GROMACS .gro file of C-alpha atoms in nm:
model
  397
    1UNK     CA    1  -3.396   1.915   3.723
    2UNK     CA    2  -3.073   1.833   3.894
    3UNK     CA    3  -3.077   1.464   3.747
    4UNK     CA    4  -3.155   1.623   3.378
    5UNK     CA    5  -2.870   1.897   3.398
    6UNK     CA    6  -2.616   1.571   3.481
    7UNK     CA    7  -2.724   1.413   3.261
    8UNK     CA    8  -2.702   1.661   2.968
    9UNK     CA    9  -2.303   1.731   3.097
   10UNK     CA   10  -2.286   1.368   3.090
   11UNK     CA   11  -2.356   1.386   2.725
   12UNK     CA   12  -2.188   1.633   2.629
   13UNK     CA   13  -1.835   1.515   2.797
   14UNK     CA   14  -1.863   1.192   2.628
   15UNK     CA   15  -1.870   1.434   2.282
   16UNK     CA   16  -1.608   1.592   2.328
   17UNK     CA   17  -1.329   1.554   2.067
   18UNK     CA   18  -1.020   1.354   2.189
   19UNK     CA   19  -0.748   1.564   2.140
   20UNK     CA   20  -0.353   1.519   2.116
   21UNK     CA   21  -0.039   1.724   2.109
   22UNK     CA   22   0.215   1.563   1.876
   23UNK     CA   23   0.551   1.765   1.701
   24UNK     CA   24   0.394   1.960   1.442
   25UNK     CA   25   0.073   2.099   1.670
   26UNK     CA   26  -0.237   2.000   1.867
   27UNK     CA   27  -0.467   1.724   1.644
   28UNK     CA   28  -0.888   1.735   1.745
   29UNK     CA   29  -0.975   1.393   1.627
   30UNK     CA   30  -1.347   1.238   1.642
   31UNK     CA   31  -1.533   0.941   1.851
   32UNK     CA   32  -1.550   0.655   1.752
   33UNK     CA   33  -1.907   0.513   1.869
   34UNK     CA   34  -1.854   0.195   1.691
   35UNK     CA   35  -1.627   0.039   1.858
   36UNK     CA   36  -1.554   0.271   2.145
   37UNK     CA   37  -1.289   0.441   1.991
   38UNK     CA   38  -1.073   0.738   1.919
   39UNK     CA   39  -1.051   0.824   1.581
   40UNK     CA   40  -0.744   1.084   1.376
   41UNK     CA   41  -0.806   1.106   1.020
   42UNK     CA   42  -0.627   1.209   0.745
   43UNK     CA   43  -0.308   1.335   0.945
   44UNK     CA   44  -0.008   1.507   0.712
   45UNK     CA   45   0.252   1.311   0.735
   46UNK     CA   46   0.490   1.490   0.508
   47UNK     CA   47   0.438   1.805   0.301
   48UNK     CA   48   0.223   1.831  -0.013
   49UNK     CA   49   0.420   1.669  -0.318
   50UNK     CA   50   0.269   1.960  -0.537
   51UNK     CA   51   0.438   2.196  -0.796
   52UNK     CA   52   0.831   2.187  -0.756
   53UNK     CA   53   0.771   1.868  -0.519
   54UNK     CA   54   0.605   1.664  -0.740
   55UNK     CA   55   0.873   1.367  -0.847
   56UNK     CA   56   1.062   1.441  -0.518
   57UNK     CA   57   1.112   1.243  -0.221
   58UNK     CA   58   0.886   1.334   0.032
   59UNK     CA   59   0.975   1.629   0.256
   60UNK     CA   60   0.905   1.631   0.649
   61UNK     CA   61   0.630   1.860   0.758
   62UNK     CA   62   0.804   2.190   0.883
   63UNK     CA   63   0.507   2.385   1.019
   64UNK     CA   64   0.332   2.368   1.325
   65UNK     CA   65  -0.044   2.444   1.322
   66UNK     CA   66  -0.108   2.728   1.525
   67UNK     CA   67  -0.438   2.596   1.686
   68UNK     CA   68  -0.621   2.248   1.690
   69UNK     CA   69  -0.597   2.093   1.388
   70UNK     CA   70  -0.934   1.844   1.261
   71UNK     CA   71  -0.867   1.517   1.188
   72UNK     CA   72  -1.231   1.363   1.139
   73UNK     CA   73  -1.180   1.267   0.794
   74UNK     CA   74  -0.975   1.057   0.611
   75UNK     CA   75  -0.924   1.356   0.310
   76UNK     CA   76  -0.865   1.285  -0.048
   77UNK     CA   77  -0.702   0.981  -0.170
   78UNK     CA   78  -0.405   0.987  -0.396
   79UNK     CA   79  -0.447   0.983  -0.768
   80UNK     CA   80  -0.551   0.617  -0.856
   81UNK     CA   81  -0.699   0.380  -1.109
   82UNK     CA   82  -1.024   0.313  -1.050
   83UNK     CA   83  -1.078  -0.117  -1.002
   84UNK     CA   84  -1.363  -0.342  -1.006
   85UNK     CA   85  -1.390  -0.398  -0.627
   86UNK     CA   86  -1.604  -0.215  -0.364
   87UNK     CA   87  -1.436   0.103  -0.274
   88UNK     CA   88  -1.254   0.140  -0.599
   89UNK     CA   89  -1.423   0.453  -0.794
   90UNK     CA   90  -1.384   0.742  -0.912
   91UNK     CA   91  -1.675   0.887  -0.650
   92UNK     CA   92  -1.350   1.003  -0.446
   93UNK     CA   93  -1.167   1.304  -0.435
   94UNK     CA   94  -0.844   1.260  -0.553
   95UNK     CA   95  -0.557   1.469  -0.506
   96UNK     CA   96  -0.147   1.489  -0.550
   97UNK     CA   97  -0.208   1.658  -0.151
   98UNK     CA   98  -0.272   1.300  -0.040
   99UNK     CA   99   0.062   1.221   0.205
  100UNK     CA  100  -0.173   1.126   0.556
  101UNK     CA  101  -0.242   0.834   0.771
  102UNK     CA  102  -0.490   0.752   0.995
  103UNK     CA  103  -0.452   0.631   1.333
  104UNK     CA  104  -0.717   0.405   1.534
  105UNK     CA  105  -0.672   0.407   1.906
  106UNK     CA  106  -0.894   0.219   2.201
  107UNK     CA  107  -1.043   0.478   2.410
  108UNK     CA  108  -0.909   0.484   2.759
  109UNK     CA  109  -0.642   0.221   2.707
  110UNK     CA  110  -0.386   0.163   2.963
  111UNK     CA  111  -0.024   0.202   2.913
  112UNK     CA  112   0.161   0.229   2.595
  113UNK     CA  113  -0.032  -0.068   2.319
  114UNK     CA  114   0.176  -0.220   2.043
  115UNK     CA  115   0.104  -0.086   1.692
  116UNK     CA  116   0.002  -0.252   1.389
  117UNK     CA  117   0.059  -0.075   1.022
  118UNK     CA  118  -0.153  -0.119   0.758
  119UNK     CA  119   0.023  -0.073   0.375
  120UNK     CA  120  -0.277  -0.104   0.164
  121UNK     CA  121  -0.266  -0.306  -0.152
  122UNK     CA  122  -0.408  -0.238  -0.476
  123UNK     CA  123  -0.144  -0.308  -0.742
  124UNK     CA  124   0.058  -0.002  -0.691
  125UNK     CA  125  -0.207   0.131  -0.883
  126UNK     CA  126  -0.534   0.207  -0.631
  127UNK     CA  127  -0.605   0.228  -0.238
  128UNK     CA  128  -0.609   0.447   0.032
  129UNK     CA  129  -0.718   0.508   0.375
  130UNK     CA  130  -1.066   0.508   0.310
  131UNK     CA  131  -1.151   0.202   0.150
  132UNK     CA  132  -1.426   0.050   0.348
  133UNK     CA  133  -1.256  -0.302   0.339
  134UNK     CA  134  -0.957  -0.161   0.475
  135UNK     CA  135  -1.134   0.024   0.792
  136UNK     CA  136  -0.944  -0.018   1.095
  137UNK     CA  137  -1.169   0.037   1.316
  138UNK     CA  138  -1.315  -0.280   1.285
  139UNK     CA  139  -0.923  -0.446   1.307
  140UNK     CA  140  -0.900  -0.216   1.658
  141UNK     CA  141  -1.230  -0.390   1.751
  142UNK     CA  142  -1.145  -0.766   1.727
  143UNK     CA  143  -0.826  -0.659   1.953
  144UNK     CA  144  -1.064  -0.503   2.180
  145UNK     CA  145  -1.320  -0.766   2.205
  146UNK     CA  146  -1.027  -1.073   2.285
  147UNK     CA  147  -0.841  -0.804   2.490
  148UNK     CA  148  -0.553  -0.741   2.277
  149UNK     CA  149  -0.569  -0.382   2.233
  150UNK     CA  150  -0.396  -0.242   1.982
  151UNK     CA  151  -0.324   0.084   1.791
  152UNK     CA  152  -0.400   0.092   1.430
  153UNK     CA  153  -0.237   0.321   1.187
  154UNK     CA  154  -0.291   0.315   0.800
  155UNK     CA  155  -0.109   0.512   0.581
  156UNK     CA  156  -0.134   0.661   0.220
  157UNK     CA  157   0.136   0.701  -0.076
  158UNK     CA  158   0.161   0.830  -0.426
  159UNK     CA  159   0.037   0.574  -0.669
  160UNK     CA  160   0.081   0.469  -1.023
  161UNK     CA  161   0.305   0.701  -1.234
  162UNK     CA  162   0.325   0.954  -0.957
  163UNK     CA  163   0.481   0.665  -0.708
  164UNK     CA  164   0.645   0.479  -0.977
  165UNK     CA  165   0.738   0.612  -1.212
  166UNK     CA  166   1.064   0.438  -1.447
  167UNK     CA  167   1.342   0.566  -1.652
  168UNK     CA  168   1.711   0.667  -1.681
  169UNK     CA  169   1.616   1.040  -1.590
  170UNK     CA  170   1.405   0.914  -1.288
  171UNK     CA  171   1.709   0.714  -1.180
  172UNK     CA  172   1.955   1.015  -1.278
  173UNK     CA  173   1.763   1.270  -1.035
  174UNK     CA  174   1.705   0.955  -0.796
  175UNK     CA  175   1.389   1.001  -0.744
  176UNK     CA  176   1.242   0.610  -0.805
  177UNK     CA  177   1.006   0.435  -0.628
  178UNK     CA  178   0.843   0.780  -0.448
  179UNK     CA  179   0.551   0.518  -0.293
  180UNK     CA  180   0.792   0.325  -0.137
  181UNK     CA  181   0.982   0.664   0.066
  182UNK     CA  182   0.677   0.766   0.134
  183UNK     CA  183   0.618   0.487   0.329
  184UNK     CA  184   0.891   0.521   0.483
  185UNK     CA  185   0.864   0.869   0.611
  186UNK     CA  186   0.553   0.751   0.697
  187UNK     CA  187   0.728   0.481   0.946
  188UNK     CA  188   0.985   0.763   1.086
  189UNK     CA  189   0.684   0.934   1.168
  190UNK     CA  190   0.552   0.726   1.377
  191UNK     CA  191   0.846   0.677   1.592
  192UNK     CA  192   0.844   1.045   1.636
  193UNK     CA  193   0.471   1.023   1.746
  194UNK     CA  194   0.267   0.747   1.816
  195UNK     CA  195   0.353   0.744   2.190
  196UNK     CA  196   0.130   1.060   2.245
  197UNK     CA  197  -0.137   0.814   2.086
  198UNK     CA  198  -0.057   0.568   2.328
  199UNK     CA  199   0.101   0.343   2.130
  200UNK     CA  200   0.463   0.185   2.173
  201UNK     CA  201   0.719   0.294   1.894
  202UNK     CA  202   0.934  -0.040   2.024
  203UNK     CA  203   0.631  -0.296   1.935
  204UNK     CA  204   0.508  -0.178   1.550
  205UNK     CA  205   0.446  -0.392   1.321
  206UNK     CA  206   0.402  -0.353   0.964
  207UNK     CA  207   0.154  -0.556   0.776
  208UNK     CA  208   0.027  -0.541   0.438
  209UNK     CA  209  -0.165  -0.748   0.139
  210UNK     CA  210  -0.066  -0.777  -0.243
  211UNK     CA  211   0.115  -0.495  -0.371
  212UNK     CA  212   0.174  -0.361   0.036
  213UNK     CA  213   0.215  -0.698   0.105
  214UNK     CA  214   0.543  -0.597  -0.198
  215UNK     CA  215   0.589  -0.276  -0.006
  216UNK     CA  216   0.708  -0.465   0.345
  217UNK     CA  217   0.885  -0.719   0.151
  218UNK     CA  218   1.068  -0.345   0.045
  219UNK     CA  219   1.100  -0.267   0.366
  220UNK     CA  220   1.234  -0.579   0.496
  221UNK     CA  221   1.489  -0.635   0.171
  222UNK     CA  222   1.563  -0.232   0.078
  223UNK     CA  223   1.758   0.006   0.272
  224UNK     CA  224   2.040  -0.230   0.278
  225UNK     CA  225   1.808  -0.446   0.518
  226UNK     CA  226   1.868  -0.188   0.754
  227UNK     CA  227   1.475  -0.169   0.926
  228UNK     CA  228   1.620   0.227   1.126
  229UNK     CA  229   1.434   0.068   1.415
  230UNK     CA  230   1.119   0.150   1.226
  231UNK     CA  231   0.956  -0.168   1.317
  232UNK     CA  232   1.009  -0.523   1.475
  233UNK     CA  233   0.780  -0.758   1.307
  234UNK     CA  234   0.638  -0.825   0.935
  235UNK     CA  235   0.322  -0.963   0.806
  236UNK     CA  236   0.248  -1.049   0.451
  237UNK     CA  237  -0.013  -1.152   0.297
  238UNK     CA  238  -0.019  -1.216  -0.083
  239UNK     CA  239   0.338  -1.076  -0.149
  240UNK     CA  240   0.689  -1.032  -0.048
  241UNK     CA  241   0.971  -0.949  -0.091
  242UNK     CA  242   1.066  -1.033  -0.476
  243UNK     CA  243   0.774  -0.924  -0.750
  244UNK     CA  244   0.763  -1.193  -0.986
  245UNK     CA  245   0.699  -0.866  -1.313
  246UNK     CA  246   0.889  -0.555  -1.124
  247UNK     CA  247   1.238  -0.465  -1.208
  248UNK     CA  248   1.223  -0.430  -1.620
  249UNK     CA  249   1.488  -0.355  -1.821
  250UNK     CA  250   1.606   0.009  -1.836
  251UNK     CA  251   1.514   0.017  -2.232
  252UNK     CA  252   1.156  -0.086  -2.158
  253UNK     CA  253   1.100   0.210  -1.892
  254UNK     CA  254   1.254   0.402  -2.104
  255UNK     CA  255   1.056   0.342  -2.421
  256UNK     CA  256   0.710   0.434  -2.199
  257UNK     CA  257   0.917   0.732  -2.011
  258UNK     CA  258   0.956   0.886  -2.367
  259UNK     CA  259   0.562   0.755  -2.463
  260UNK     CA  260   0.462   0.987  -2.160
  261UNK     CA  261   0.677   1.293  -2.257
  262UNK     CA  262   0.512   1.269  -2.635
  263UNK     CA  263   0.208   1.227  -2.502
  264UNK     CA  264   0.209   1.573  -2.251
  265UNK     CA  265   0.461   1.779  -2.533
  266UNK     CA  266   0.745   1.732  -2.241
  267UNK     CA  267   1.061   1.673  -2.302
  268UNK     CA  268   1.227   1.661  -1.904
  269UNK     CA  269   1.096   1.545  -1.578
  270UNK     CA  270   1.117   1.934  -1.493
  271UNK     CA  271   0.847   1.996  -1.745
  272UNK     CA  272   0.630   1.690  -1.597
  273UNK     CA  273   0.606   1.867  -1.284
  274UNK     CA  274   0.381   2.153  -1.493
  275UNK     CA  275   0.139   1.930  -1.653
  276UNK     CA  276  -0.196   1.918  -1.437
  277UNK     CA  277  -0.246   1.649  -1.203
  278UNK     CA  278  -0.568   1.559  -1.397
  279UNK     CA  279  -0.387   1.503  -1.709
  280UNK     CA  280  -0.131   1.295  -1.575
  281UNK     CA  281  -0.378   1.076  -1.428
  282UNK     CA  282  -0.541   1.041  -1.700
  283UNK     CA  283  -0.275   0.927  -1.891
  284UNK     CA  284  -0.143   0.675  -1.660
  285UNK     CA  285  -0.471   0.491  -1.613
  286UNK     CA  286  -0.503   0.446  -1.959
  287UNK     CA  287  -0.162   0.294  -1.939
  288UNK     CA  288  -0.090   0.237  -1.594
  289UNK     CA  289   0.127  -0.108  -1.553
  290UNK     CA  290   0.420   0.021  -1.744
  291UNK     CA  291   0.410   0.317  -1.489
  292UNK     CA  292   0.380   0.135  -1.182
  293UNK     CA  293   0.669  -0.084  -1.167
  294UNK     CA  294   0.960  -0.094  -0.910
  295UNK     CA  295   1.318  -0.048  -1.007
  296UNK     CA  296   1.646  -0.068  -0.881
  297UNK     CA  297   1.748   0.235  -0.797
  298UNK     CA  298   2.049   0.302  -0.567
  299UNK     CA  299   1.902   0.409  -0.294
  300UNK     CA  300   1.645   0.168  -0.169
  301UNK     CA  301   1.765  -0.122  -0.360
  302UNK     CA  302   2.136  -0.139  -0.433
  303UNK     CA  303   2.092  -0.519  -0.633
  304UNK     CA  304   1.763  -0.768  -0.745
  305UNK     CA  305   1.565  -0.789  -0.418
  306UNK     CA  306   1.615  -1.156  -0.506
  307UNK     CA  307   1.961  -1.153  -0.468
  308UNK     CA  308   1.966  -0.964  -0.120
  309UNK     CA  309   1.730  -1.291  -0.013
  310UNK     CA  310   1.984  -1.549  -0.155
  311UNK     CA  311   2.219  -1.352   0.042
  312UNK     CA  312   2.058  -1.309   0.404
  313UNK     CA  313   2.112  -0.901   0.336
  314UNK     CA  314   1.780  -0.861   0.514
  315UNK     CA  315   1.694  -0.793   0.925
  316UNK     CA  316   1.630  -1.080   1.110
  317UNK     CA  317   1.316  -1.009   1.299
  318UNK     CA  318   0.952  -1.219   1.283
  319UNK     CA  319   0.783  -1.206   0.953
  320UNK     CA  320   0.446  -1.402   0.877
  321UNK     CA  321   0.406  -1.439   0.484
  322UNK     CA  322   0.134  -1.641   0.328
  323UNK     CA  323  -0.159  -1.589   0.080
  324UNK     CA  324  -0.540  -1.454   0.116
  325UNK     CA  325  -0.829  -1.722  -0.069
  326UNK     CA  326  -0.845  -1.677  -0.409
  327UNK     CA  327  -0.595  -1.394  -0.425
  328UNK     CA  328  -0.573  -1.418  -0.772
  329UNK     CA  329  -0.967  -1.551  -0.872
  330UNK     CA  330  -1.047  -1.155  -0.948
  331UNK     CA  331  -0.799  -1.136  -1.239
  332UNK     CA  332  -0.808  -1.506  -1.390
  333UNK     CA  333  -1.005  -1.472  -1.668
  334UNK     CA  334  -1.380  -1.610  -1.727
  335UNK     CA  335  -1.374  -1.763  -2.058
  336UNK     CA  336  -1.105  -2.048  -1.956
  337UNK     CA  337  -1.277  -2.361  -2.045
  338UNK     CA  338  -0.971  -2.574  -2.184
  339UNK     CA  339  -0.659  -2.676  -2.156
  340UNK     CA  340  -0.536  -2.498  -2.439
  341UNK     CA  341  -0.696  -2.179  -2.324
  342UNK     CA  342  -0.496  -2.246  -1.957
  343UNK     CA  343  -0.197  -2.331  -2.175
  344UNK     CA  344  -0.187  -1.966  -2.370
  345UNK     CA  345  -0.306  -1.757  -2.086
  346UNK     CA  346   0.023  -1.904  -1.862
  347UNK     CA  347   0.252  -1.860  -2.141
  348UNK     CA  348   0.193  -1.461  -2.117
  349UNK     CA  349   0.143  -1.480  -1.748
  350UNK     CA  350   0.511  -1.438  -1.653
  351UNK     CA  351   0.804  -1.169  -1.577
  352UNK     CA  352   0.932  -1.165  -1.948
  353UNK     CA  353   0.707  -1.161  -2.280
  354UNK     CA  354   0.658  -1.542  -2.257
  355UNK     CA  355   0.737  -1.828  -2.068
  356UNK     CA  356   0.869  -2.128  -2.282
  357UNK     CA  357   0.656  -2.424  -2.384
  358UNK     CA  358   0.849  -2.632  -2.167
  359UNK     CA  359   0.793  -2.390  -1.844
  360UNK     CA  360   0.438  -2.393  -1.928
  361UNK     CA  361   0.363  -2.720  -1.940
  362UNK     CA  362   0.562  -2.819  -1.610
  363UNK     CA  363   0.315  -2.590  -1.468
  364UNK     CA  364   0.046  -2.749  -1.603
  365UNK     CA  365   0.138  -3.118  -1.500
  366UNK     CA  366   0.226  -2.965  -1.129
  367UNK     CA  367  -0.164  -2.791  -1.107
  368UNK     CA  368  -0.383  -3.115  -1.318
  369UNK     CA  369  -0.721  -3.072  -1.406
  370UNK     CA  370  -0.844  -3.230  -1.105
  371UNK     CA  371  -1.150  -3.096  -0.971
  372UNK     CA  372  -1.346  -3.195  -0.673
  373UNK     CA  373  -1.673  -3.334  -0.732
  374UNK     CA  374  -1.893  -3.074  -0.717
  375UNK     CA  375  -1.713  -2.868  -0.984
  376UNK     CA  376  -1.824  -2.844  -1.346
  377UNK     CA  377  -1.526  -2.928  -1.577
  378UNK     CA  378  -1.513  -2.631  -1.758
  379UNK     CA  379  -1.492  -2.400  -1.413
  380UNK     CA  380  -1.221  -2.669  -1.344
  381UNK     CA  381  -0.963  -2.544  -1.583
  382UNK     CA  382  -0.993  -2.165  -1.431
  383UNK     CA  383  -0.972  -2.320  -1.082
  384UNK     CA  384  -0.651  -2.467  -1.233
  385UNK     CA  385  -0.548  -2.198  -1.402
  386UNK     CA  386  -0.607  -1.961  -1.057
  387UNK     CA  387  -0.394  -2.169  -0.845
  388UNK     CA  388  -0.109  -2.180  -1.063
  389UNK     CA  389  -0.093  -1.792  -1.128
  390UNK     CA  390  -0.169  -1.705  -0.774
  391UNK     CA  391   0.152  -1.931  -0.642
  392UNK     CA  392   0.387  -1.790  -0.919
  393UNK     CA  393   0.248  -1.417  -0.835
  394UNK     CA  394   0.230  -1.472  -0.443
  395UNK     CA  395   0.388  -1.803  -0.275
  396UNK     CA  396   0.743  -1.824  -0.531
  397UNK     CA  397   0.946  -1.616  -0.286
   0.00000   0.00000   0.00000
């Protein structure tokens, strides 16, 4: 009787919820059984970008909760496009109430670990927290099992035309590139409280692939290259810090600003704050790449991201940059067979409307139709046609 009774206390100490006090309140997270693990979910990071806040930089939380507050969930995911790839449907709840991050912490770690945060990719256009590919815990694990420890935080921003949205009214009211600040509250955040996780706000490091692989290359080349102490390493993979199709012309954000404002009887960013979330979205993923590109807006980026590089205007601090396996093999299209077919797809492939024959076809003589052996001829030329786009889109920086 006496062994059984242990045993059931036993059991039930190793439930209970890990908890921890950071500014804003008390957080009750979950255990992680996986990996041995403590788990928060789906913590606020800033406040709600609803009603007036919507098309405003993001807003520190100003409440504290009053008693524990669960965290076992990552919570809806900001309004995205859905995409072809596991994880990328509309079997989510989206919501504009979508400003969290997740952290992933050893259980019973000693002393303060370094950090490592992950800026999801997804085009600007889809991602969150909760994609299974970009589960942490598992990250957390391999640390665990080499012992490295680390703690893992991801974070979530405001997507598509509610993160990016482009025009001279957006750039009058300042209030470009909302993903971006988001991101970055989310960083000032964690300096504030990732020690009570038992991580070290002196060792983060932010990582990212594609378009967050973009979003540290904006945190390494915005701000003035001033990193606030926010981090002291960089990691990117299939990215950086110039986008070979961001920064269009004022005229042709402005053409799709007024498109959007025809299209939801607006006439003023004021009035887009009205329109329901749910139309919005469904407007931008109908047209969503207009409405997801980065500008230069005065306050994170002062000149071309290109020409802060030439420069040296960003911090000088280790950065890892390279490119995943067939990055690009997912949007290379199937019905390349020919060289003429890898000819016109390149020529619309670039920043402007076209590249010029004579661009094109000093691509073409730098990536030959050469396959190896066991390659059929026609799967050759989208091989070819693959490499070329995914070392103009992710290598050229």
């Amino acid at each position: 009787m006496v062994l059984l009774l242990s045993l059931l206390f036993s059991t039930a100490a190793l439930a209970v919820d890990p908890l921890v006090t950071i500014k804003n309140g008390t957080l009750a997270g979950i255990n992680g059984t996986k990996y041995n693990q403590d788990l928060f979910l789906g913590i606020p990071y800033a406040q709600p970008p609803l009603g007036n806040l919507r098309y405003r930089l993001p807003q520190s939380l100003n409440w504290r909760w009053k008693t524990p507050k669960d965290v076992k969930s990552y919570g809806p995911r900001c309004w995205e496009r859905a995409g072809p790839l596991p994880g990328e449907t509309d079997d989510v709840v989206h919501n504009e109430d979508c400003l969290t991050l997740s952290v992933i912490r050893p259980k019973d770690a000693k002393g303060l670990l370094s950090v490592v945060v992950w800026i999801h990719g997804g085009d600007l256009v889809n991602g969150g927290s909760s994609f299974p590919r970009y589960d942490m815990q598992n990250f957390v694990g391999v640390s665990q099992k080499y012992g490295q420890p680390v703690v893992a935080v991801s974070i979530q921003y405001r997507l598509g035309g509610f993160g990016f949205l482009g025009g001279s009214e957006v750039l009058k009211e300042k209030v470009a590139n909302l993903g971006w600040h988001d991101q970055r509250l989310s960083l000032r955040w964690i300096q504030e409280n990732i020690a009570a996780f038992g991580g070290n706000k002196d060792k983060v490091t932010i990582w990212g692939q594609s378009a967050g692989a973009q979003s540290v290359g904006a945190h390494l080349v915005g701000w003035g290259g001033d990193t606030e102490g926010l981090f002291r390493g960089a990691i990117s993979q299939s990215g950086g810090p110039i986008s070979y199709e961001g920064f269009r012309n004022i005229t042709f954000l402005d053409d799709h600003y007024a498109q959007l404002l025809n299209s939801t009887n607006c006439t003023s960013l004021d009035c887009l704050r009205t329109v329901p979330a749910k139309t919005l979205s469904t407007y931008f993923r109908a047209y969503d790449r207009p409405y997801s590109l980065p500008m230069v807006d005065g306050l994170i980026y002062t000149e071309l991201p290109s020409i802060s590089v030439k420069n040296g205007r960003f911090p000088k601090i280790p950065y890892m940059i390279g490119t995943c396996s067939d990055e690009e093999a997912l949007y290379t299209p199937l019905d390349i067979n020919t060289g003429a077919d890898v000819f016109n797809f390149l020529k619309n492939a670039g920043p402007s409307d076209s590249l010029s024959d004579a661009t094109v076809n000093r691509v073409m003589e730098l990536y030959p139709n050469s396959p190896p052996s066991n390659l059929p001829l026609t799967y050759a030329q989208r091989n070819r046609c693959r490499g070329a786009i995914q070392a103009g889109r992710y290598l050229c920086y």
